[in-house]
mmCIF file of C-alpha atoms in Angstrom:
data_model
loop_
_atom_site.group_PDB
_atom_site.id
_atom_site.type_symbol
_atom_site.label_atom_id
_atom_site.label_comp_id
_atom_site.label_asym_id
_atom_site.label_seq_id
_atom_site.Cartn_x
_atom_site.Cartn_y
_atom_site.Cartn_z
ATOM 1 C CA ASP I 271 0.000 0.000 0.000
ATOM 2 C CA VAL I 272 1.088 3.532 -0.730
ATOM 3 C CA LYS I 273 1.860 5.461 2.379
ATOM 4 C CA VAL I 274 2.065 9.240 2.656
ATOM 5 C CA THR I 275 3.090 10.527 6.048
ATOM 6 C CA GLN I 276 3.105 14.044 7.416
ATOM 7 C CA SER I 277 5.376 15.116 10.235
ATOM 8 C CA SER I 278 2.694 16.398 12.609
ATOM 9 C CA ARG I 279 -1.051 15.965 13.024
ATOM 10 C CA TYR I 280 -1.435 19.152 15.062
ATOM 11 C CA LEU I 281 0.805 22.198 15.233
ATOM 12 C CA VAL I 282 0.462 25.497 17.062
ATOM 13 C CA LYS I 283 2.737 28.385 16.093
ATOM 14 C CA ARG I 284 2.960 32.086 16.764
ATOM 15 C CA THR I 285 2.603 34.870 14.215
ATOM 16 C CA GLY I 286 5.907 35.568 12.492
ATOM 17 C CA GLU I 287 7.424 32.140 13.144
ATOM 18 C CA LYS I 288 8.948 30.106 10.330
ATOM 19 C CA VAL I 289 7.054 26.845 9.971
ATOM 20 C CA PHE I 290 8.095 23.641 8.231
ATOM 21 C CA LEU I 291 5.601 20.969 7.252
ATOM 22 C CA GLU I 292 7.163 17.728 6.090
ATOM 23 C CA CYS I 293 5.691 15.083 3.826
ATOM 24 C CA VAL I 294 7.191 11.718 2.910
ATOM 25 C CA GLN I 295 5.919 9.117 0.455
ATOM 26 C CA ASP I 296 7.236 5.589 0.118
ATOM 27 C CA MET I 297 6.241 4.639 -3.432
ATOM 28 C CA ASP I 298 8.800 6.433 -5.575
ATOM 29 C CA HIS I 299 6.171 8.771 -7.045
ATOM 30 C CA GLU I 300 7.478 11.687 -9.022
ATOM 31 C CA ASN I 301 4.586 14.097 -8.519
ATOM 32 C CA MET I 302 3.790 15.557 -5.126
ATOM 33 C CA PHE I 303 1.358 18.245 -4.009
ATOM 34 C CA TRP I 304 0.531 20.537 -1.102
ATOM 35 C CA TYR I 305 -3.046 21.674 -0.491
ATOM 36 C CA ARG I 306 -4.829 23.594 2.175
ATOM 37 C CA GLN I 307 -8.350 22.619 3.182
ATOM 38 C CA ASP I 308 -10.797 25.159 4.545
ATOM 39 C CA PRO I 309 -14.527 24.720 5.230
ATOM 40 C CA GLY I 310 -16.644 25.696 2.250
ATOM 41 C CA LEU I 311 -13.608 26.114 0.003
ATOM 42 C CA GLY I 312 -12.616 22.511 -0.593
ATOM 43 C CA LEU I 313 -8.951 21.844 -1.300
ATOM 44 C CA ARG I 314 -6.817 24.535 -2.863
ATOM 45 C CA LEU I 315 -3.458 23.781 -4.424
ATOM 46 C CA ILE I 316 -0.525 25.669 -2.947
ATOM 47 C CA TYR I 317 2.493 24.156 -4.743
ATOM 48 C CA PHE I 318 3.379 20.994 -6.569
ATOM 49 C CA SER I 319 6.483 19.274 -7.819
ATOM 50 C CA TYR I 320 7.095 16.958 -10.765
ATOM 51 C CA ASP I 321 10.584 15.929 -9.779
ATOM 52 C CA VAL I 322 13.439 16.568 -7.411
ATOM 53 C CA LYS I 323 14.366 20.244 -7.198
ATOM 54 C CA MET I 324 11.402 21.157 -9.399
ATOM 55 C CA LYS I 325 8.465 23.166 -8.135
ATOM 56 C CA GLU I 326 5.449 24.837 -9.639
ATOM 57 C CA LYS I 327 3.073 27.360 -8.126
ATOM 58 C CA GLY I 328 -0.480 26.281 -7.593
ATOM 59 C CA ASP I 329 -3.497 28.498 -7.135
ATOM 60 C CA ILE I 330 -2.573 30.097 -3.791
ATOM 61 C CA PRO I 331 1.245 30.179 -3.409
ATOM 62 C CA GLU I 332 1.496 33.543 -1.669
ATOM 63 C CA GLY I 333 3.117 33.287 1.742
ATOM 64 C CA TYR I 334 4.436 29.781 1.095
ATOM 65 C CA SER I 335 7.500 28.132 -0.387
ATOM 66 C CA VAL I 336 8.492 24.498 -0.911
ATOM 67 C CA SER I 337 11.553 22.325 -1.040
ATOM 68 C CA ARG I 338 12.116 18.991 -2.781
ATOM 69 C CA GLU I 339 15.684 17.823 -2.253
ATOM 70 C CA LYS I 340 14.850 14.114 -2.359
ATOM 71 C CA LYS I 341 12.219 12.326 -4.390
ATOM 72 C CA GLU I 342 10.345 10.985 -1.395
ATOM 73 C CA ARG I 343 10.195 14.221 0.593
ATOM 74 C CA PHE I 344 8.293 17.419 -0.145
ATOM 75 C CA SER I 345 8.362 20.213 2.409
ATOM 76 C CA LEU I 346 6.059 23.189 2.748
ATOM 77 C CA ILE I 347 7.503 26.313 4.358
ATOM 78 C CA LEU I 348 5.666 29.238 5.843
ATOM 79 C CA GLU I 349 8.351 31.910 5.928
ATOM 80 C CA SER I 350 6.506 34.118 8.427
ATOM 81 C CA ALA I 351 3.320 32.546 9.682
ATOM 82 C CA SER I 352 0.184 34.645 9.839
ATOM 83 C CA THR I 353 -3.206 33.972 11.413
ATOM 84 C CA ASN I 354 -4.856 33.614 7.992
ATOM 85 C CA GLN I 355 -2.664 30.561 7.408
ATOM 86 C CA THR I 356 -4.490 28.676 10.138
ATOM 87 C CA SER I 357 -5.822 25.695 8.215
ATOM 88 C CA MET I 358 -5.596 21.978 7.504
ATOM 89 C CA TYR I 359 -2.658 21.170 5.225
ATOM 90 C CA LEU I 360 -2.732 18.044 3.097
ATOM 91 C CA CYS I 361 0.108 16.483 1.159
ATOM 92 C CA ALA I 362 -0.401 14.077 -1.730
ATOM 93 C CA SER I 363 1.630 12.034 -4.162
ATOM 94 C CA TYR I 364 0.470 10.845 -7.568
ATOM 95 C CA ARG I 365 0.543 7.510 -9.315
ATOM 96 C CA THR I 366 -0.199 7.204 -13.019
ATOM 97 C CA SER I 367 -2.840 4.591 -13.811
ATOM 98 C CA GLY I 368 -4.093 4.351 -17.364
ATOM 99 C CA ARG I 369 -5.631 7.517 -18.696
ATOM 100 C CA ALA I 370 -6.008 9.095 -15.272
ATOM 101 C CA GLY I 371 -3.972 8.511 -12.177
ATOM 102 C CA GLU I 372 -4.674 8.688 -8.497
ATOM 103 C CA GLN I 373 -3.530 11.018 -5.777
ATOM 104 C CA PHE I 374 -2.666 9.491 -2.412
ATOM 105 C CA PHE I 375 -3.104 11.761 0.582
ATOM 106 C CA GLY I 376 -1.463 12.002 3.951
ATOM 107 C CA PRO I 377 -3.597 12.383 7.089
ATOM 108 C CA GLY I 378 -3.134 16.147 7.209
ATOM 109 C CA THR I 379 -1.581 18.673 9.583
ATOM 110 C CA ARG I 380 -3.931 21.006 11.395
ATOM 111 C CA LEU I 381 -1.961 24.225 11.863
ATOM 112 C CA THR I 382 -3.078 26.960 14.220
ATOM 113 C CA VAL I 383 -1.282 30.302 14.097
ATOM 114 C CA LEU I 384 -1.850 32.465 17.154
ATOM 115 C CA GLY J 227 -10.419 28.241 -15.753
ATOM 116 C CA ASP J 228 -11.495 24.830 -14.593
ATOM 117 C CA SER J 229 -13.996 24.623 -11.778
ATOM 118 C CA VAL J 230 -16.156 22.111 -9.920
ATOM 119 C CA THR J 231 -19.425 22.855 -8.154
ATOM 120 C CA GLN J 232 -20.977 20.493 -5.629
ATOM 121 C CA MET J 233 -24.362 20.589 -4.018
ATOM 122 C CA GLU J 234 -24.434 22.463 -0.776
ATOM 123 C CA GLY J 235 -24.265 20.452 2.373
ATOM 124 C CA PRO J 236 -24.416 19.154 4.922
ATOM 125 C CA VAL J 237 -26.558 16.178 3.989
ATOM 126 C CA THR J 238 -28.180 14.078 6.719
ATOM 127 C CA LEU J 239 -29.845 10.759 5.903
ATOM 128 C CA SER J 240 -31.177 7.759 7.714
ATOM 129 C CA GLU J 241 -29.535 4.389 7.229
ATOM 130 C CA GLU J 242 -30.656 2.614 4.025
ATOM 131 C CA ALA J 243 -31.770 5.856 2.378
ATOM 132 C CA PHE J 244 -30.853 6.710 -1.220
ATOM 133 C CA LEU J 245 -28.014 9.164 -1.677
ATOM 134 C CA THR J 246 -27.346 11.655 -4.445
ATOM 135 C CA ILE J 247 -24.634 14.293 -4.285
ATOM 136 C CA ASN J 248 -24.648 16.568 -7.306
ATOM 137 C CA CYS J 249 -21.481 17.651 -9.060
ATOM 138 C CA THR J 250 -21.108 19.795 -12.159
ATOM 139 C CA TYR J 251 -17.946 21.026 -13.777
ATOM 140 C CA THR J 252 -16.510 23.575 -16.171
ATOM 141 C CA ALA J 253 -13.382 22.638 -18.076
ATOM 142 C CA THR J 254 -11.636 23.001 -21.386
ATOM 143 C CA GLY J 255 -10.783 19.796 -23.114
ATOM 144 C CA TYR J 256 -11.884 16.393 -21.875
ATOM 145 C CA PRO J 257 -11.205 16.032 -18.176
ATOM 146 C CA SER J 258 -11.113 12.890 -16.104
ATOM 147 C CA LEU J 259 -13.529 13.041 -13.179
ATOM 148 C CA PHE J 260 -13.175 11.738 -9.645
ATOM 149 C CA TRP J 261 -14.914 11.339 -6.339
ATOM 150 C CA TYR J 262 -12.701 11.364 -3.257
ATOM 151 C CA VAL J 263 -13.876 10.613 0.274
ATOM 152 C CA GLN J 264 -12.483 11.869 3.559
ATOM 153 C CA TYR J 265 -13.395 9.905 6.683
ATOM 154 C CA PRO J 266 -13.106 11.672 10.038
ATOM 155 C CA GLY J 267 -9.510 12.346 11.021
ATOM 156 C CA GLU J 268 -8.073 11.021 7.774
ATOM 157 C CA GLY J 269 -6.755 12.276 4.460
ATOM 158 C CA LEU J 270 -8.676 11.918 1.230
ATOM 159 C CA GLN J 271 -8.871 8.630 -0.625
ATOM 160 C CA LEU J 272 -10.063 7.870 -4.114
ATOM 161 C CA LEU J 273 -13.603 6.494 -4.209
ATOM 162 C CA LEU J 274 -14.147 6.193 -7.968
ATOM 163 C CA LYS J 275 -13.217 7.762 -11.270
ATOM 164 C CA ALA J 276 -14.270 8.013 -14.926
ATOM 165 C CA THR J 277 -12.045 9.056 -17.782
ATOM 166 C CA LYS J 278 -14.398 9.649 -20.708
ATOM 167 C CA ALA J 279 -17.976 10.475 -21.544
ATOM 168 C CA ASP J 280 -20.588 7.869 -20.552
ATOM 169 C CA ASP J 281 -18.099 5.973 -18.387
ATOM 170 C CA LYS J 282 -19.486 4.813 -15.071
ATOM 171 C CA GLY J 283 -17.206 4.634 -12.059
ATOM 172 C CA SER J 284 -18.227 2.410 -9.183
ATOM 173 C CA ASN J 285 -16.855 1.291 -5.828
ATOM 174 C CA LYS J 286 -18.271 0.211 -2.446
ATOM 175 C CA GLY J 287 -21.841 0.525 -3.770
ATOM 176 C CA PHE J 288 -21.289 4.091 -4.974
ATOM 177 C CA GLU J 289 -21.694 5.013 -8.643
ATOM 178 C CA ALA J 290 -21.209 8.067 -10.820
ATOM 179 C CA THR J 291 -21.654 8.478 -14.576
ATOM 180 C CA TYR J 292 -19.664 10.946 -16.663
ATOM 181 C CA ARG J 293 -22.280 13.044 -18.491
ATOM 182 C CA LYS J 294 -20.613 15.292 -21.038
ATOM 183 C CA GLU J 295 -23.857 16.805 -22.307
ATOM 184 C CA THR J 296 -24.783 18.096 -18.846
ATOM 185 C CA THR J 297 -21.167 18.429 -17.598
ATOM 186 C CA SER J 298 -22.088 16.437 -14.525
ATOM 187 C CA PHE J 299 -20.756 13.573 -12.412
ATOM 188 C CA HIS J 300 -23.347 12.962 -9.712
ATOM 189 C CA LEU J 301 -22.559 10.492 -6.942
ATOM 190 C CA GLU J 302 -25.241 7.950 -6.004
ATOM 191 C CA LYS J 303 -25.684 5.079 -3.598
ATOM 192 C CA GLY J 304 -28.810 3.030 -3.244
ATOM 193 C CA SER J 305 -28.626 2.323 0.480
ATOM 194 C CA VAL J 306 -26.287 4.265 2.731
ATOM 195 C CA GLN J 307 -24.774 2.983 5.948
ATOM 196 C CA VAL J 308 -23.598 4.757 9.080
ATOM 197 C CA SER J 309 -20.034 3.985 8.005
ATOM 198 C CA ASP J 310 -20.537 6.137 4.875
ATOM 199 C CA SER J 311 -20.545 9.271 7.026
ATOM 200 C CA ALA J 312 -17.716 11.367 5.613
ATOM 201 C CA VAL J 313 -16.926 14.367 3.437
ATOM 202 C CA TYR J 314 -17.178 13.736 -0.311
ATOM 203 C CA PHE J 315 -15.216 15.730 -2.873
ATOM 204 C CA CYS J 316 -15.794 15.859 -6.590
ATOM 205 C CA ALA J 317 -12.687 16.660 -8.646
ATOM 206 C CA LEU J 318 -11.456 16.928 -12.210
ATOM 207 C CA GLU J 319 -8.071 16.441 -13.822
ATOM 208 C CA THR J 320 -7.325 18.036 -17.155
ATOM 209 C CA SER J 321 -3.577 17.647 -17.487
ATOM 210 C CA GLY J 322 -0.369 17.143 -15.606
ATOM 211 C CA SER J 323 -1.919 15.262 -12.692
ATOM 212 C CA ARG J 324 -3.324 18.471 -11.184
ATOM 213 C CA LEU J 325 -6.755 18.183 -9.607
ATOM 214 C CA THR J 326 -9.404 20.862 -9.183
ATOM 215 C CA PHE J 327 -11.725 20.090 -6.255
ATOM 216 C CA GLY J 328 -15.249 21.053 -5.391
ATOM 217 C CA GLU J 329 -16.147 22.462 -2.004
ATOM 218 C CA GLY J 330 -16.905 19.114 -0.426
ATOM 219 C CA THR J 331 -20.192 17.750 0.902
ATOM 220 C CA GLN J 332 -20.506 16.535 4.482
ATOM 221 C CA LEU J 333 -22.666 13.414 4.722
ATOM 222 C CA THR J 334 -24.028 12.180 8.039
ATOM 223 C CA VAL J 335 -25.933 8.901 8.170
ATOM 224 C CA ASN J 336 -27.982 8.224 11.283
ATOM 225 C CA PRO J 337 -28.899 4.715 12.481
#
């Protein structure tokens, strides 16, 4: 089974802190994604990566950056956390399967910024 | 741009009731369509998918048919169970493995 793990389930940080969210997948997938999930808004794509050291902006990249130094690990960085970044953060990796693949999600990190 | 619209929730049903969650989409090209489910405290997991018009995806008693003429992909189940209580997301993929998600629909099934 594909496993996607995230470093923390719950995280509380203060405004202005630098925050690192880590994601690791164990299936050698090339594509990885970071989303944030907010009630009534569904999932919104922050950043994604097609390969090591490659990154692409998603729909809401402002205030975030990412790092992909190894294929299995994709990190989301909040350079200076703000209260409007309080949210659930979900990481996913992607497996190609026929004409359309499948994204595999981690359990999520619920981040609260005070 | 691409977008997905789901019926507003939350939806509350009694066990063994019929379920429909509406989903419509706007996209250029010919997207693949998905339903993902999120059980309490977990990440999303793929429930079913369809890759071309008139395809029917099915899994765990759930079904959805890709209707190009109405740009819809409604989720149905004939008899829901308490264990189906979850949030359901409709999504589309047009290219490059990126997904566009709907807002999600919270389903609660009471015994």
